[in-house]
Amino acid sequence: MDDRGVAPVVGKALEAGIVLLYVGAVAAAMYGSVVPDYQTTAGDAVAERALAAAAADVEGAIPADVRAATVRVDIPLPATIRGRAYSVEVENRTLVLDHPDPDVNARVRLSLPDSVTDVSGNWSSATSAVVVVAREHGETTVRLEAR
Amino acid sequence: MRAQLNLPALGVALLLVTAATGVSLAVANGAFAAAERDPIADHAATALADRLVAADGPLAVRKNVLGADAVAAFDSPRLRSLVGERGAVVRLNGRVVARAGDVADPRTMRRLVLVATVENRTLTPRVERGAAVTLPRRTDRVTVTLDPPAGTVVRAVRVNGRTVLSNDDGLRGTFALDSSRVRTTTVEFDATDRLPAGSITIEYAVERTEKGVLGVSVDA
């Protein structure tokens, strides 16, 4: 009969424990896999959009019908993607986004006129990006540089 | 009795919360799927269309004006070199101009263009002393062949009042003249006598343009 007062305490403790376990399990599932997955998916989409826009800006920077010119165009790139810094390289006239997360990546082929002889350089998201197009003697070079 | 009822109530409550969470995740997934685009394939189609209509592109004579000869000569290897490893089709007014690879999931860009056909025309006018010849069409390419009869000397040729050829001992031979596509061209001859037919041959290029729709489809 002395145990009668204990039963509600045990019952409440049990309920509280179940709720804590449940909340813990849900939080672990959310922050362990669901949220990072979403961040990566969103980051990958942002990377593709940013790189496609950057490629369009690079192509737009190249002047037509000009014998000699130097063109500098600022390229707006997000400072971070999925919360991390990244870089953009050039591989064989293709812009490649290099991100610490292997699931976040993008490649865009540049569509350039025949007069372009060389595409080089790279961008880091830590600094402002600029593309420098130089045309001399009918030959055009494209360089990705930090401002 | 009431204490024992709490536990099933809690179970039901947690079940409801779980269901609500599941539904939210499904909605979030749907939103992600609905927002999924392929900006890189869109960029490939836009870039190819821009390249084809660009003034320094493989088809255009000027920006947005395609040369009919260049369109006829455009083939799969040339298209392949522009588009990379993606499949692509270029159409002009719905007719396939060139095709490279398969296009299963097309991203299509259409551009309104002019298709220019160039033909050369020849004038052999008789020119009285001090008279001028006005070309019936505007053109940026004029060639003059001077073969005056013996005793007649052509000292100068003027285009729209500007002296472009001059030789006091007499001009003879074939000369290319500068002229503007946006201005009517008048050619004057400073000759010592009238020039009969055949002593001057003016050759000029005439451009005929037709409107067309350039369709560029690139495989996603």
mmCIF file of C-alpha atoms in Angstrom:
data_model
loop_
_atom_site.group_PDB
_atom_site.id
_atom_site.type_symbol
_atom_site.label_atom_id
_atom_site.label_comp_id
_atom_site.label_asym_id
_atom_site.label_seq_id
_atom_site.Cartn_x
_atom_site.Cartn_y
_atom_site.Cartn_z
ATOM 1 C CA MET A 1 0.000 0.000 0.000
ATOM 2 C CA ASP A 2 2.986 2.316 0.520
ATOM 3 C CA ASP A 3 3.738 2.005 -3.265
ATOM 4 C CA ARG A 4 0.511 3.712 -4.265
ATOM 5 C CA GLY A 5 2.055 7.185 -4.150
ATOM 6 C CA VAL A 6 4.960 6.098 -6.381
ATOM 7 C CA ALA A 7 2.890 4.960 -9.393
ATOM 8 C CA PRO A 8 2.125 8.477 -10.807
ATOM 9 C CA VAL A 9 5.776 9.452 -10.465
ATOM 10 C CA VAL A 10 6.886 6.383 -12.405
ATOM 11 C CA GLY A 11 4.165 6.996 -14.981
ATOM 12 C CA LYS A 12 5.174 10.644 -15.537
ATOM 13 C CA ALA A 13 8.856 9.736 -15.676
ATOM 14 C CA LEU A 14 8.037 7.120 -18.311
ATOM 15 C CA GLU A 15 6.042 9.624 -20.391
ATOM 16 C CA ALA A 16 8.734 12.258 -20.107
ATOM 17 C CA GLY A 17 11.362 9.697 -21.094
ATOM 18 C CA ILE A 18 9.380 8.570 -24.140
ATOM 19 C CA VAL A 19 8.876 12.176 -25.281
ATOM 20 C CA LEU A 20 12.586 12.961 -24.808
ATOM 21 C CA LEU A 21 13.607 9.843 -26.732
ATOM 22 C CA TYR A 22 11.187 10.713 -29.515
ATOM 23 C CA VAL A 23 12.346 14.308 -29.790
ATOM 24 C CA GLY A 24 15.951 13.118 -29.709
ATOM 25 C CA ALA A 25 15.334 10.578 -32.479
ATOM 26 C CA VAL A 26 13.514 13.120 -34.672
ATOM 27 C CA ALA A 27 16.217 15.762 -34.106
ATOM 28 C CA ALA A 28 18.944 13.243 -34.918
ATOM 29 C CA ALA A 29 17.165 12.218 -38.131
ATOM 30 C CA MET A 30 16.593 15.860 -39.112
ATOM 31 C CA TYR A 31 20.073 17.205 -38.442
ATOM 32 C CA GLY A 32 21.860 13.959 -39.250
ATOM 33 C CA SER A 33 20.525 13.348 -42.731
ATOM 34 C CA VAL A 34 17.399 15.255 -43.848
ATOM 35 C CA VAL A 35 18.643 18.833 -43.423
ATOM 36 C CA PRO A 36 22.188 18.211 -44.799
ATOM 37 C CA ASP A 37 20.633 16.413 -47.783
ATOM 38 C CA TYR A 38 18.445 19.413 -48.466
ATOM 39 C CA GLN A 39 21.386 21.779 -48.019
ATOM 40 C CA THR A 40 23.405 19.763 -50.514
ATOM 41 C CA THR A 41 20.530 19.603 -53.021
ATOM 42 C CA ALA A 42 19.974 23.344 -52.731
ATOM 43 C CA GLY A 43 23.724 24.004 -52.873
ATOM 44 C CA ASP A 44 24.093 21.921 -56.024
ATOM 45 C CA ALA A 45 21.239 23.818 -57.686
ATOM 46 C CA VAL A 46 22.776 27.148 -56.658
ATOM 47 C CA ALA A 47 26.168 26.006 -57.992
ATOM 48 C CA GLU A 48 24.660 25.121 -61.393
ATOM 49 C CA ARG A 49 22.795 28.422 -61.643
ATOM 50 C CA ALA A 50 25.771 30.500 -60.525
ATOM 51 C CA LEU A 51 28.122 28.794 -62.944
ATOM 52 C CA ALA A 52 25.683 28.991 -65.886
ATOM 53 C CA ALA A 53 25.227 32.726 -65.202
ATOM 54 C CA ALA A 54 29.003 33.189 -64.928
ATOM 55 C CA ALA A 55 29.521 31.373 -68.245
ATOM 56 C CA ALA A 56 26.927 33.630 -69.914
ATOM 57 C CA ASP A 57 28.744 36.684 -68.504
ATOM 58 C CA VAL A 58 32.096 35.431 -69.825
ATOM 59 C CA GLU A 59 30.608 34.822 -73.286
ATOM 60 C CA GLY A 60 28.954 38.236 -73.225
ATOM 61 C CA ALA A 61 32.259 39.914 -72.365
ATOM 62 C CA ILE A 62 33.810 38.955 -75.709
ATOM 63 C CA PRO A 63 33.422 41.793 -78.200
ATOM 64 C CA ALA A 64 32.423 41.108 -81.799
ATOM 65 C CA ASP A 65 33.912 42.907 -84.787
ATOM 66 C CA VAL A 66 36.660 44.717 -82.887
ATOM 67 C CA ARG A 67 40.276 44.578 -83.971
ATOM 68 C CA ALA A 68 41.877 45.335 -80.613
ATOM 69 C CA ALA A 69 40.267 45.668 -77.211
ATOM 70 C CA THR A 70 40.638 44.869 -73.544
ATOM 71 C CA VAL A 71 37.430 44.164 -71.671
ATOM 72 C CA ARG A 72 37.069 43.696 -67.911
ATOM 73 C CA VAL A 73 33.736 42.477 -66.616
ATOM 74 C CA ASP A 74 32.833 41.833 -62.979
ATOM 75 C CA ILE A 75 31.308 38.415 -62.472
ATOM 76 C CA PRO A 76 28.882 38.175 -59.564
ATOM 77 C CA LEU A 77 29.452 34.863 -57.788
ATOM 78 C CA PRO A 78 27.919 33.851 -54.455
ATOM 79 C CA ALA A 79 30.477 34.199 -51.616
ATOM 80 C CA THR A 80 29.686 30.721 -50.324
ATOM 81 C CA ILE A 81 27.694 27.763 -51.545
ATOM 82 C CA ARG A 82 26.258 25.437 -48.902
ATOM 83 C CA GLY A 83 28.132 27.550 -46.345
ATOM 84 C CA ARG A 84 31.590 26.771 -47.744
ATOM 85 C CA ALA A 85 34.042 28.647 -49.935
ATOM 86 C CA TYR A 86 34.730 27.174 -53.384
ATOM 87 C CA SER A 87 36.722 27.885 -56.503
ATOM 88 C CA VAL A 88 36.084 27.920 -60.272
ATOM 89 C CA GLU A 89 38.717 26.483 -62.625
ATOM 90 C CA VAL A 90 39.010 26.262 -66.398
ATOM 91 C CA GLU A 91 39.524 22.877 -68.000
ATOM 92 C CA ASN A 92 39.648 22.790 -71.770
ATOM 93 C CA ARG A 93 37.218 25.719 -72.259
ATOM 94 C CA THR A 94 34.903 24.368 -69.601
ATOM 95 C CA LEU A 95 34.182 26.168 -66.335
ATOM 96 C CA VAL A 96 34.409 23.680 -63.453
ATOM 97 C CA LEU A 97 33.122 24.524 -59.976
ATOM 98 C CA ASP A 98 35.319 22.945 -57.320
ATOM 99 C CA HIS A 99 33.558 22.630 -53.949
ATOM 100 C CA PRO A 100 34.749 20.876 -50.766
ATOM 101 C CA ASP A 101 31.505 18.863 -50.780
ATOM 102 C CA PRO A 102 31.800 16.310 -53.617
ATOM 103 C CA ASP A 103 28.006 16.300 -54.106
ATOM 104 C CA VAL A 104 28.050 20.010 -54.996
ATOM 105 C CA ASN A 105 29.533 20.392 -58.461
ATOM 106 C CA ALA A 106 28.877 21.941 -61.849
ATOM 107 C CA ARG A 107 30.526 22.019 -65.265
ATOM 108 C CA VAL A 108 29.600 24.446 -68.033
ATOM 109 C CA ARG A 109 31.111 24.377 -71.495
ATOM 110 C CA LEU A 110 31.928 27.868 -72.760
ATOM 111 C CA SER A 111 30.684 28.704 -76.238
ATOM 112 C CA LEU A 112 33.367 30.995 -77.656
ATOM 113 C CA PRO A 113 34.151 32.435 -81.089
ATOM 114 C CA ASP A 114 36.951 30.928 -83.182
ATOM 115 C CA SER A 115 39.173 33.941 -82.492
ATOM 116 C CA VAL A 116 39.639 32.849 -78.865
ATOM 117 C CA THR A 117 43.028 31.152 -78.602
ATOM 118 C CA ASP A 118 43.385 30.718 -74.852
ATOM 119 C CA VAL A 119 41.166 30.488 -71.771
ATOM 120 C CA SER A 120 42.993 30.400 -68.445
ATOM 121 C CA GLY A 121 42.945 31.493 -64.808
ATOM 122 C CA ASN A 122 40.680 30.667 -61.920
ATOM 123 C CA TRP A 123 38.337 32.306 -59.416
ATOM 124 C CA SER A 124 38.107 31.867 -55.706
ATOM 125 C CA SER A 125 34.837 32.718 -53.993
ATOM 126 C CA ALA A 126 36.772 34.565 -51.263
ATOM 127 C CA THR A 127 37.654 37.412 -53.650
ATOM 128 C CA SER A 128 35.605 39.333 -56.241
ATOM 129 C CA ALA A 129 35.778 37.689 -59.647
ATOM 130 C CA VAL A 130 36.498 39.486 -62.897
ATOM 131 C CA VAL A 131 37.020 38.235 -66.439
ATOM 132 C CA VAL A 132 39.604 39.963 -68.620
ATOM 133 C CA VAL A 133 39.255 39.596 -72.390
ATOM 134 C CA ALA A 134 42.159 40.880 -74.471
ATOM 135 C CA ARG A 135 42.167 40.986 -78.264
ATOM 136 C CA GLU A 136 45.320 41.763 -80.217
ATOM 137 C CA HIS A 137 46.102 41.003 -83.853
ATOM 138 C CA GLY A 138 42.777 39.173 -84.157
ATOM 139 C CA GLU A 139 43.617 36.759 -81.338
ATOM 140 C CA THR A 140 41.534 36.812 -78.208
ATOM 141 C CA THR A 141 42.565 35.547 -74.781
ATOM 142 C CA VAL A 142 40.210 35.085 -71.845
ATOM 143 C CA ARG A 143 41.523 35.156 -68.263
ATOM 144 C CA LEU A 144 39.629 34.607 -65.043
ATOM 145 C CA GLU A 145 41.145 36.849 -62.361
ATOM 146 C CA ALA A 146 40.575 38.162 -58.863
ATOM 147 C CA ARG A 147 39.784 41.859 -58.758
ATOM 148 C CA MET B 1 -7.136 4.617 -14.085
ATOM 149 C CA ARG B 2 -6.389 8.103 -15.418
ATOM 150 C CA ALA B 3 -2.621 7.598 -15.145
ATOM 151 C CA GLN B 4 -2.816 4.497 -17.363
ATOM 152 C CA LEU B 5 -4.835 6.383 -20.010
ATOM 153 C CA ASN B 6 -2.012 8.946 -20.424
ATOM 154 C CA LEU B 7 0.304 6.492 -22.122
ATOM 155 C CA PRO B 8 -1.956 5.595 -25.116
ATOM 156 C CA ALA B 9 -2.821 9.299 -25.452
ATOM 157 C CA LEU B 10 0.878 10.089 -25.636
ATOM 158 C CA GLY B 11 1.347 7.343 -28.231
ATOM 159 C CA VAL B 12 -1.414 8.778 -30.398
ATOM 160 C CA ALA B 13 0.028 12.286 -30.022
ATOM 161 C CA LEU B 14 3.488 11.153 -31.091
ATOM 162 C CA LEU B 15 1.983 9.280 -34.010
ATOM 163 C CA LEU B 16 0.228 12.474 -35.118
ATOM 164 C CA VAL B 17 3.458 14.499 -34.799
ATOM 165 C CA THR B 18 5.312 11.840 -36.825
ATOM 166 C CA ALA B 19 2.653 11.924 -39.517
ATOM 167 C CA ALA B 20 2.787 15.731 -39.651
ATOM 168 C CA THR B 21 6.581 15.620 -39.952
ATOM 169 C CA GLY B 22 6.358 13.038 -42.726
ATOM 170 C CA VAL B 23 3.836 15.146 -44.652
ATOM 171 C CA SER B 24 6.044 18.254 -44.254
ATOM 172 C CA LEU B 25 9.064 16.382 -45.595
ATOM 173 C CA ALA B 26 7.039 15.121 -48.556
ATOM 174 C CA VAL B 27 5.904 18.693 -49.315
ATOM 175 C CA ALA B 28 9.499 19.952 -49.031
ATOM 176 C CA ASN B 29 10.693 17.205 -51.392
ATOM 177 C CA GLY B 30 7.948 18.121 -53.848
ATOM 178 C CA ALA B 31 8.993 21.767 -53.696
ATOM 179 C CA PHE B 32 12.588 20.802 -54.431
ATOM 180 C CA ALA B 33 11.535 18.613 -57.336
ATOM 181 C CA ALA B 34 9.272 21.347 -58.740
ATOM 182 C CA ALA B 35 12.090 23.921 -58.509
ATOM 183 C CA GLU B 36 14.578 21.597 -60.217
ATOM 184 C CA ARG B 37 15.798 23.135 -63.462
ATOM 185 C CA ASP B 38 18.742 22.388 -65.671
ATOM 186 C CA PRO B 39 20.287 25.848 -66.085
ATOM 187 C CA ILE B 40 23.378 24.329 -67.726
ATOM 188 C CA ALA B 41 21.350 22.789 -70.580
ATOM 189 C CA ASP B 42 19.401 26.052 -70.948
ATOM 190 C CA HIS B 43 22.706 27.896 -71.102
ATOM 191 C CA ALA B 44 23.993 25.487 -73.776
ATOM 192 C CA ALA B 45 20.948 26.210 -75.983
ATOM 193 C CA THR B 46 21.144 29.984 -75.445
ATOM 194 C CA ALA B 47 24.893 30.060 -76.033
ATOM 195 C CA LEU B 48 24.621 28.057 -79.273
ATOM 196 C CA ALA B 49 21.834 30.313 -80.575
ATOM 197 C CA ASP B 50 23.848 33.420 -79.655
ATOM 198 C CA ARG B 51 26.946 32.026 -81.374
ATOM 199 C CA LEU B 52 25.039 31.273 -84.592
ATOM 200 C CA VAL B 53 23.586 34.788 -84.892
ATOM 201 C CA ALA B 54 26.721 36.610 -83.669
ATOM 202 C CA ALA B 55 28.498 38.855 -86.173
ATOM 203 C CA ASP B 56 31.709 36.794 -85.825
ATOM 204 C CA GLY B 57 29.818 33.487 -85.805
ATOM 205 C CA PRO B 58 29.937 30.767 -88.446
ATOM 206 C CA LEU B 59 26.646 31.677 -90.155
ATOM 207 C CA ALA B 60 26.207 35.413 -89.863
ATOM 208 C CA VAL B 61 27.336 38.150 -92.217
ATOM 209 C CA ARG B 62 26.206 40.759 -89.699
ATOM 210 C CA LYS B 63 24.570 40.386 -86.332
ATOM 211 C CA ASN B 64 21.267 38.512 -86.783
ATOM 212 C CA VAL B 65 21.735 38.311 -90.567
ATOM 213 C CA LEU B 66 22.693 34.862 -91.826
ATOM 214 C CA GLY B 67 24.419 34.278 -95.115
ATOM 215 C CA ALA B 68 22.469 31.842 -97.314
ATOM 216 C CA ASP B 69 25.747 30.310 -98.536
ATOM 217 C CA ALA B 70 27.004 29.833 -94.984
ATOM 218 C CA VAL B 71 23.714 28.197 -93.969
ATOM 219 C CA ALA B 72 23.926 25.814 -96.926
ATOM 220 C CA ALA B 73 27.540 24.930 -96.052
ATOM 221 C CA PHE B 74 26.816 24.402 -92.337
ATOM 222 C CA ASP B 75 27.110 20.707 -91.493
ATOM 223 C CA SER B 76 27.231 18.234 -88.599
ATOM 224 C CA PRO B 77 31.007 18.399 -87.874
ATOM 225 C CA ARG B 78 30.825 22.197 -87.689
ATOM 226 C CA LEU B 79 27.825 21.998 -85.353
ATOM 227 C CA ARG B 80 29.590 19.351 -83.271
ATOM 228 C CA SER B 81 32.579 21.659 -82.835
ATOM 229 C CA LEU B 82 30.265 24.384 -81.516
ATOM 230 C CA VAL B 83 28.163 22.350 -79.133
ATOM 231 C CA GLY B 84 30.626 19.859 -77.641
ATOM 232 C CA GLU B 85 29.402 16.396 -76.706
ATOM 233 C CA ARG B 86 25.721 17.341 -76.405
ATOM 234 C CA GLY B 87 23.258 16.428 -79.134
ATOM 235 C CA ALA B 88 21.912 19.390 -81.074
ATOM 236 C CA VAL B 89 19.700 20.271 -84.029
ATOM 237 C CA VAL B 90 19.666 23.571 -85.915
ATOM 238 C CA ARG B 91 16.572 24.378 -87.946
ATOM 239 C CA LEU B 92 15.755 27.252 -90.234
ATOM 240 C CA ASN B 93 12.013 27.788 -90.695
ATOM 241 C CA GLY B 94 11.471 24.244 -89.414
ATOM 242 C CA ARG B 95 13.803 22.666 -91.977
ATOM 243 C CA VAL B 96 16.802 20.878 -90.457
ATOM 244 C CA VAL B 97 20.064 22.634 -91.358
ATOM 245 C CA ALA B 98 22.408 20.428 -89.355
ATOM 246 C CA ARG B 99 22.092 17.714 -86.744
ATOM 247 C CA ALA B 100 24.688 16.353 -84.332
ATOM 248 C CA GLY B 101 23.778 13.392 -82.167
ATOM 249 C CA ASP B 102 20.385 12.629 -80.637
ATOM 250 C CA VAL B 103 18.129 15.184 -79.025
ATOM 251 C CA ALA B 104 15.866 13.219 -76.671
ATOM 252 C CA ASP B 105 15.013 16.017 -74.221
ATOM 253 C CA PRO B 106 15.263 19.226 -76.238
ATOM 254 C CA ARG B 107 15.872 22.709 -74.850
ATOM 255 C CA THR B 108 14.896 24.998 -77.695
ATOM 256 C CA MET B 109 15.784 28.613 -78.402
ATOM 257 C CA ARG B 110 14.314 30.458 -81.377
ATOM 258 C CA ARG B 111 15.810 33.539 -82.953
ATOM 259 C CA LEU B 112 14.257 35.802 -85.555
ATOM 260 C CA VAL B 113 16.874 36.281 -88.278
ATOM 261 C CA LEU B 114 17.307 37.546 -91.807
ATOM 262 C CA VAL B 115 18.731 35.219 -94.424
ATOM 263 C CA ALA B 116 20.746 37.176 -96.965
ATOM 264 C CA THR B 117 21.381 36.096 -100.549
ATOM 265 C CA VAL B 118 24.032 38.080 -102.406
ATOM 266 C CA GLU B 119 24.101 38.399 -106.178
ATOM 267 C CA ASN B 120 26.414 40.491 -108.323
ATOM 268 C CA ARG B 121 24.936 42.862 -110.858
ATOM 269 C CA THR B 122 26.663 44.763 -113.608
ATOM 270 C CA LEU B 123 26.011 48.203 -115.076
ATOM 271 C CA THR B 124 27.563 49.387 -118.348
ATOM 272 C CA PRO B 125 26.350 52.972 -118.597
ATOM 273 C CA ARG B 126 27.064 55.626 -121.180
ATOM 274 C CA VAL B 127 28.321 58.664 -119.319
ATOM 275 C CA GLU B 128 28.124 62.181 -120.734
ATOM 276 C CA ARG B 129 30.781 64.632 -119.644
ATOM 277 C CA GLY B 130 30.165 65.669 -116.060
ATOM 278 C CA ALA B 131 27.304 63.197 -115.593
ATOM 279 C CA ALA B 132 27.094 60.780 -112.686
ATOM 280 C CA VAL B 133 25.857 57.225 -112.296
ATOM 281 C CA THR B 134 23.599 56.419 -109.371
ATOM 282 C CA LEU B 135 23.477 52.758 -108.401
ATOM 283 C CA PRO B 136 19.875 51.517 -108.269
ATOM 284 C CA ARG B 137 20.463 49.590 -105.016
ATOM 285 C CA ARG B 138 22.430 50.324 -101.880
ATOM 286 C CA THR B 139 25.484 48.168 -101.562
ATOM 287 C CA ASP B 140 28.774 47.993 -99.692
ATOM 288 C CA ARG B 141 30.744 46.390 -102.526
ATOM 289 C CA VAL B 142 31.363 48.262 -105.773
ATOM 290 C CA THR B 143 33.965 47.443 -108.395
ATOM 291 C CA VAL B 144 34.643 49.746 -111.322
ATOM 292 C CA THR B 145 36.437 48.674 -114.484
ATOM 293 C CA LEU B 146 37.682 51.612 -116.582
ATOM 294 C CA ASP B 147 38.496 51.030 -120.216
ATOM 295 C CA PRO B 148 38.056 54.428 -121.892
ATOM 296 C CA PRO B 149 38.411 54.765 -125.661
ATOM 297 C CA ALA B 150 41.717 56.015 -126.993
ATOM 298 C CA GLY B 151 42.131 59.744 -126.540
ATOM 299 C CA THR B 152 39.775 59.974 -123.578
ATOM 300 C CA VAL B 153 41.389 60.300 -120.160
ATOM 301 C CA VAL B 154 39.575 59.555 -116.903
ATOM 302 C CA ARG B 155 41.369 61.684 -114.332
ATOM 303 C CA ALA B 156 39.342 60.950 -111.218
ATOM 304 C CA VAL B 157 36.461 58.910 -109.866
ATOM 305 C CA ARG B 158 34.310 60.340 -107.073
ATOM 306 C CA VAL B 159 31.862 58.485 -104.867
ATOM 307 C CA ASN B 160 29.191 60.775 -103.386
ATOM 308 C CA GLY B 161 31.397 63.781 -104.056
ATOM 309 C CA ARG B 162 34.479 62.272 -102.420
ATOM 310 C CA THR B 163 37.454 61.574 -104.670
ATOM 311 C CA VAL B 164 38.419 57.926 -104.338
ATOM 312 C CA LEU B 165 40.575 57.443 -107.449
ATOM 313 C CA SER B 166 42.812 60.019 -109.046
ATOM 314 C CA ASN B 167 45.494 59.974 -111.700
ATOM 315 C CA ASP B 168 46.168 62.927 -114.017
ATOM 316 C CA ASP B 169 47.659 60.600 -116.632
ATOM 317 C CA GLY B 170 44.427 58.617 -116.826
ATOM 318 C CA LEU B 171 42.875 55.753 -114.920
ATOM 319 C CA ARG B 172 42.584 52.324 -116.495
ATOM 320 C CA GLY B 173 41.882 48.925 -114.954
ATOM 321 C CA THR B 174 39.703 47.474 -112.210
ATOM 322 C CA PHE B 175 39.272 49.204 -108.864
ATOM 323 C CA ALA B 176 37.279 48.374 -105.737
ATOM 324 C CA LEU B 177 35.429 51.383 -104.327
ATOM 325 C CA ASP B 178 34.393 51.981 -100.746
ATOM 326 C CA SER B 179 30.690 52.584 -100.313
ATOM 327 C CA SER B 180 28.138 52.420 -97.568
ATOM 328 C CA ARG B 181 25.299 49.952 -97.246
ATOM 329 C CA VAL B 182 23.140 52.641 -95.629
ATOM 330 C CA ARG B 183 23.512 55.327 -98.275
ATOM 331 C CA THR B 184 22.711 55.547 -101.965
ATOM 332 C CA THR B 185 25.912 55.491 -103.997
ATOM 333 C CA THR B 186 26.545 57.943 -106.814
ATOM 334 C CA VAL B 187 29.691 57.510 -108.896
ATOM 335 C CA GLU B 188 31.049 60.481 -110.871
ATOM 336 C CA PHE B 189 33.720 60.277 -113.546
ATOM 337 C CA ASP B 190 36.040 63.180 -114.293
ATOM 338 C CA ALA B 191 36.752 62.451 -117.964
ATOM 339 C CA THR B 192 37.953 64.603 -120.819
ATOM 340 C CA ASP B 193 35.178 63.404 -123.095
ATOM 341 C CA ARG B 194 31.938 61.430 -123.009
ATOM 342 C CA LEU B 195 32.388 57.766 -122.167
ATOM 343 C CA PRO B 196 30.519 55.400 -124.515
ATOM 344 C CA ALA B 197 28.873 52.193 -123.321
ATOM 345 C CA GLY B 198 31.423 49.505 -122.543
ATOM 346 C CA SER B 199 34.156 51.858 -121.422
ATOM 347 C CA ILE B 200 32.875 51.733 -117.848
ATOM 348 C CA THR B 201 31.706 48.575 -116.105
ATOM 349 C CA ILE B 202 30.290 48.943 -112.609
ATOM 350 C CA GLU B 203 29.810 45.736 -110.719
ATOM 351 C CA TYR B 204 27.963 45.808 -107.419
ATOM 352 C CA ALA B 205 26.694 43.241 -104.961
ATOM 353 C CA VAL B 206 22.984 43.216 -104.185
ATOM 354 C CA GLU B 207 21.736 41.634 -101.027
ATOM 355 C CA ARG B 208 18.237 40.169 -100.822
ATOM 356 C CA THR B 209 17.025 39.247 -97.350
ATOM 357 C CA GLU B 210 14.207 37.050 -96.170
ATOM 358 C CA LYS B 211 12.908 36.751 -92.650
ATOM 359 C CA GLY B 212 13.357 33.401 -90.978
ATOM 360 C CA VAL B 213 13.207 31.680 -87.607
ATOM 361 C CA LEU B 214 16.376 29.959 -86.482
ATOM 362 C CA GLY B 215 15.519 27.164 -84.050
ATOM 363 C CA VAL B 216 18.258 25.667 -81.922
ATOM 364 C CA SER B 217 17.518 22.542 -79.873
ATOM 365 C CA VAL B 218 20.074 21.128 -77.475
ATOM 366 C CA ASP B 219 19.760 17.859 -75.596
ATOM 367 C CA ALA B 220 19.455 18.353 -71.835
#
